[in-house]
Amino acid sequence: MSQFDQVEDYDSVLPRHITQYFLEKKTTGILSALANSLDSKVPLRGLDLGCGTGDVVATLTRKLPKVQMVGLDSSIRMLSHATRKYPNLEFVYGDMMKLPFLDGYYDFVVAVNSLHHLQSYEEQFQVRDEVFRILKGKGAFVLNEMNTRNPVVKLYLRHIFPIYREFETGDEIPLHKDVLYGFEIRNV
């Protein structure tokens, strides 16, 4: 069972206008990172690792109508919320360390604030290897990850929005500096 299965209503944590602001900011960054990687003439496949309640999947589907987006999460409750909110989109239950997809299947993979929830650096490396495996040769991996050691982030997560205490336990590990070894790094 995922720690997120214990959260009753994740979408009520923040007011919708704040969620929309961050969602727009994150998906704009994702699109910017993907700008040179996507061939707009052919249908593409994209995967959101740790998709939660599906907002990134829905927003990218709206902004990239030729992309078949899929969301993957290990929380049944999160996926239940996602399928209720977005019944026409595809969501898959699964473990990002053992992705249930064929080699070279996706044109791009995105992960927004997901990897710091893994239990070890070894698990982060497993995810990286799985992403390599399922990406097409010139595929892109767009990672948007918070710095869990930043005191401002800790203040935000633990005190300003106390419901986050249910799943931001304070022992999350930051992204290992070598997790992205083998990928071209671009800041956007």
CSV table of C-alpha atoms in Angstrom, one decimal:
chain,number,residue,atom,x,y,z
A,1,MET,CA,0.0,0.0,0.0
A,2,SER,CA,1.3,3.4,-0.9
A,3,GLN,CA,1.5,6.2,1.7
A,4,PHE,CA,-0.7,8.2,-0.6
A,5,ASP,CA,-3.5,5.6,-0.2
A,6,GLN,CA,-3.9,7.1,3.3
A,7,VAL,CA,-4.8,10.6,2.1
A,8,GLU,CA,-8.5,11.0,1.9
A,9,ASP,CA,-8.8,13.8,-0.7
A,10,TYR,CA,-5.4,15.0,-2.1
A,11,ASP,CA,-7.1,17.5,-4.4
A,12,SER,CA,-8.5,19.4,-1.4
A,13,VAL,CA,-5.1,20.1,0.1
A,14,LEU,CA,-4.6,23.3,-1.9
A,15,PRO,CA,-7.1,25.8,-3.2
A,16,ARG,CA,-7.8,25.0,-6.9
A,17,HIS,CA,-6.4,28.4,-8.1
A,18,ILE,CA,-3.0,27.6,-6.5
A,19,THR,CA,-3.0,24.1,-7.9
A,20,GLN,CA,-3.7,25.5,-11.4
A,21,TYR,CA,-0.9,28.1,-11.1
A,22,PHE,CA,1.7,25.4,-10.2
A,23,LEU,CA,0.3,23.0,-12.8
A,24,GLU,CA,0.5,25.6,-15.5
A,25,LYS,CA,4.1,26.5,-14.5
A,26,LYS,CA,5.2,22.9,-14.4
A,27,THR,CA,3.6,21.9,-17.7
A,28,THR,CA,4.9,25.0,-19.4
A,29,GLY,CA,8.4,23.9,-18.3
A,30,ILE,CA,7.8,20.3,-19.5
A,31,LEU,CA,6.7,21.6,-22.9
A,32,SER,CA,9.7,23.8,-23.1
A,33,ALA,CA,12.0,20.9,-22.3
A,34,LEU,CA,10.3,18.8,-24.9
A,35,ALA,CA,10.1,21.4,-27.6
A,36,ASN,CA,13.1,20.1,-29.6
A,37,SER,CA,12.3,16.4,-29.0
A,38,LEU,CA,8.7,16.1,-30.3
A,39,ASP,CA,7.9,15.4,-34.0
A,40,SER,CA,4.5,17.1,-34.3
A,41,LYS,CA,3.7,15.2,-37.5
A,42,VAL,CA,3.3,11.8,-35.9
A,43,PRO,CA,1.3,10.5,-33.0
A,44,LEU,CA,3.4,10.2,-29.9
A,45,ARG,CA,3.3,8.4,-26.6
A,46,GLY,CA,4.0,10.0,-23.2
A,47,LEU,CA,4.1,8.6,-19.7
A,48,ASP,CA,3.7,10.5,-16.4
A,49,LEU,CA,5.5,8.6,-13.6
A,50,GLY,CA,3.8,9.1,-10.2
A,51,CYS,CA,0.8,10.8,-11.9
A,52,GLY,CA,-1.2,11.2,-8.7
A,53,THR,CA,-4.7,12.5,-9.4
A,54,GLY,CA,-3.9,12.9,-13.1
A,55,ASP,CA,-3.7,16.7,-13.5
A,56,VAL,CA,-0.4,16.7,-15.4
A,57,VAL,CA,-1.7,13.9,-17.7
A,58,ALA,CA,-4.8,15.9,-18.4
A,59,THR,CA,-3.0,19.2,-19.0
A,60,LEU,CA,-0.4,17.6,-21.3
A,61,THR,CA,-3.2,15.8,-23.2
A,62,ARG,CA,-5.0,19.2,-23.7
A,63,LYS,CA,-1.8,21.0,-24.7
A,64,LEU,CA,-0.4,18.1,-26.9
A,65,PRO,CA,-3.5,16.7,-28.6
A,66,LYS,CA,-1.4,14.3,-30.8
A,67,VAL,CA,0.2,12.7,-27.8
A,68,GLN,CA,-1.3,9.6,-26.2
A,69,MET,CA,-0.6,10.3,-22.5
A,70,VAL,CA,-0.7,7.6,-19.8
A,71,GLY,CA,-0.4,8.1,-16.1
A,72,LEU,CA,1.2,5.6,-13.8
A,73,ASP,CA,1.0,5.5,-10.0
A,74,SER,CA,1.4,3.0,-7.2
A,75,SER,CA,-1.5,4.5,-5.2
A,76,ILE,CA,-4.8,2.9,-5.8
A,77,ARG,CA,-6.6,5.8,-4.1
A,78,MET,CA,-4.8,8.4,-6.3
A,79,LEU,CA,-5.6,6.5,-9.4
A,80,SER,CA,-9.2,6.2,-8.3
A,81,HIS,CA,-9.4,10.0,-8.0
A,82,ALA,CA,-7.7,10.4,-11.4
A,83,THR,CA,-10.1,8.1,-13.2
A,84,ARG,CA,-13.1,9.8,-11.7
A,85,LYS,CA,-11.8,13.3,-12.6
A,86,TYR,CA,-10.6,12.3,-16.1
A,87,PRO,CA,-12.6,9.2,-17.2
A,88,ASN,CA,-11.5,9.5,-20.9
A,89,LEU,CA,-7.7,9.4,-20.0
A,90,GLU,CA,-5.6,6.3,-19.4
A,91,PHE,CA,-4.2,5.5,-16.0
A,92,VAL,CA,-2.2,2.4,-15.0
A,93,TYR,CA,-1.4,1.0,-11.6
A,94,GLY,CA,2.2,0.0,-11.4
A,95,ASP,CA,5.7,0.3,-9.8
A,96,MET,CA,8.0,2.8,-11.4
A,97,MET,CA,10.9,0.5,-10.6
A,98,LYS,CA,9.3,-2.3,-12.7
A,99,LEU,CA,7.5,-0.5,-15.5
A,100,PRO,CA,4.8,-2.6,-17.2
A,101,PHE,CA,5.7,-1.4,-20.7
A,102,LEU,CA,7.6,-2.7,-23.7
A,103,ASP,CA,11.2,-1.6,-24.4
A,104,GLY,CA,11.4,1.6,-26.5
A,105,TYR,CA,7.6,2.2,-26.3
A,106,TYR,CA,7.5,5.9,-25.2
A,107,ASP,CA,8.6,9.0,-26.9
A,108,PHE,CA,8.9,10.8,-23.5
A,109,VAL,CA,8.5,10.3,-19.8
A,110,VAL,CA,7.8,13.0,-17.2
A,111,ALA,CA,8.0,12.8,-13.5
A,112,VAL,CA,6.9,15.6,-11.3
A,113,ASN,CA,7.9,15.5,-7.6
A,114,SER,CA,7.8,11.7,-7.6
A,115,LEU,CA,11.3,10.4,-7.1
A,116,HIS,CA,12.0,11.9,-3.7
A,117,HIS,CA,9.3,9.5,-2.4
A,118,LEU,CA,11.4,6.5,-3.2
A,119,GLN,CA,13.2,4.8,-0.2
A,120,SER,CA,16.8,4.8,-1.4
A,121,TYR,CA,19.2,6.1,-4.1
A,122,GLU,CA,19.2,2.5,-5.4
A,123,GLU,CA,15.5,2.8,-6.1
A,124,GLN,CA,16.1,6.1,-8.0
A,125,PHE,CA,18.7,4.3,-10.1
A,126,GLN,CA,16.3,1.5,-10.8
A,127,VAL,CA,13.7,4.1,-12.0
A,128,ARG,CA,16.3,5.7,-14.2
A,129,ASP,CA,17.2,2.4,-15.8
A,130,GLU,CA,13.5,1.6,-16.4
A,131,VAL,CA,13.0,5.0,-18.0
A,132,PHE,CA,16.0,4.3,-20.3
A,133,ARG,CA,14.5,0.9,-21.2
A,134,ILE,CA,11.0,2.1,-22.1
A,135,LEU,CA,12.1,5.3,-24.0
A,136,LYS,CA,12.6,5.3,-27.7
A,137,GLY,CA,16.2,5.9,-29.0
A,138,LYS,CA,15.8,9.7,-29.1
A,139,GLY,CA,13.2,9.8,-26.3
A,140,ALA,CA,13.2,12.5,-23.6
A,141,PHE,CA,12.9,12.2,-19.8
A,142,VAL,CA,11.7,15.4,-18.1
A,143,LEU,CA,12.2,15.5,-14.4
A,144,ASN,CA,10.7,18.2,-12.1
A,145,GLU,CA,11.8,17.4,-8.6
A,146,MET,CA,11.7,19.6,-5.5
A,147,ASN,CA,14.7,19.9,-3.2
A,148,THR,CA,13.5,18.2,0.0
A,149,ARG,CA,16.5,19.5,1.9
A,150,ASN,CA,15.6,23.2,1.2
A,151,PRO,CA,14.3,24.7,4.5
A,152,VAL,CA,11.7,26.8,2.6
A,153,VAL,CA,10.3,23.6,1.0
A,154,LYS,CA,10.3,21.9,4.4
A,155,LEU,CA,8.4,24.9,6.0
A,156,TYR,CA,5.9,24.9,3.1
A,157,LEU,CA,5.2,21.2,3.3
A,158,ARG,CA,5.2,20.7,7.0
A,159,HIS,CA,3.7,23.9,8.4
A,160,ILE,CA,1.9,26.0,5.8
A,161,PHE,CA,0.0,23.0,4.5
A,162,PRO,CA,-0.1,20.6,7.5
A,163,ILE,CA,-2.1,17.9,5.6
A,164,TYR,CA,1.1,17.2,3.7
A,165,ARG,CA,2.5,15.7,6.9
A,166,GLU,CA,0.4,12.6,6.0
A,167,PHE,CA,2.7,11.8,3.0
A,168,GLU,CA,5.7,14.2,3.2
A,169,THR,CA,7.2,12.4,6.2
A,170,GLY,CA,10.4,14.5,6.5
A,171,ASP,CA,12.6,11.5,5.6
A,172,GLU,CA,12.4,11.8,1.8
A,173,ILE,CA,15.7,11.6,0.1
A,174,PRO,CA,16.8,14.2,-2.4
A,175,LEU,CA,17.6,13.3,-5.9
A,176,HIS,CA,21.0,11.6,-6.2
A,177,LYS,CA,23.3,13.7,-8.4
A,178,ASP,CA,24.1,10.7,-10.6
A,179,VAL,CA,20.5,9.6,-11.3
A,180,LEU,CA,20.5,11.5,-14.5
A,181,TYR,CA,23.8,10.1,-15.7
A,182,GLY,CA,23.4,9.3,-19.4
A,183,PHE,CA,20.8,11.9,-20.0
A,184,GLU,CA,21.4,15.3,-21.5
A,185,ILE,CA,20.7,17.9,-18.8
A,186,ARG,CA,18.8,21.1,-19.7
A,187,ASN,CA,17.5,23.7,-17.2
A,188,VAL,CA,14.3,25.3,-18.3
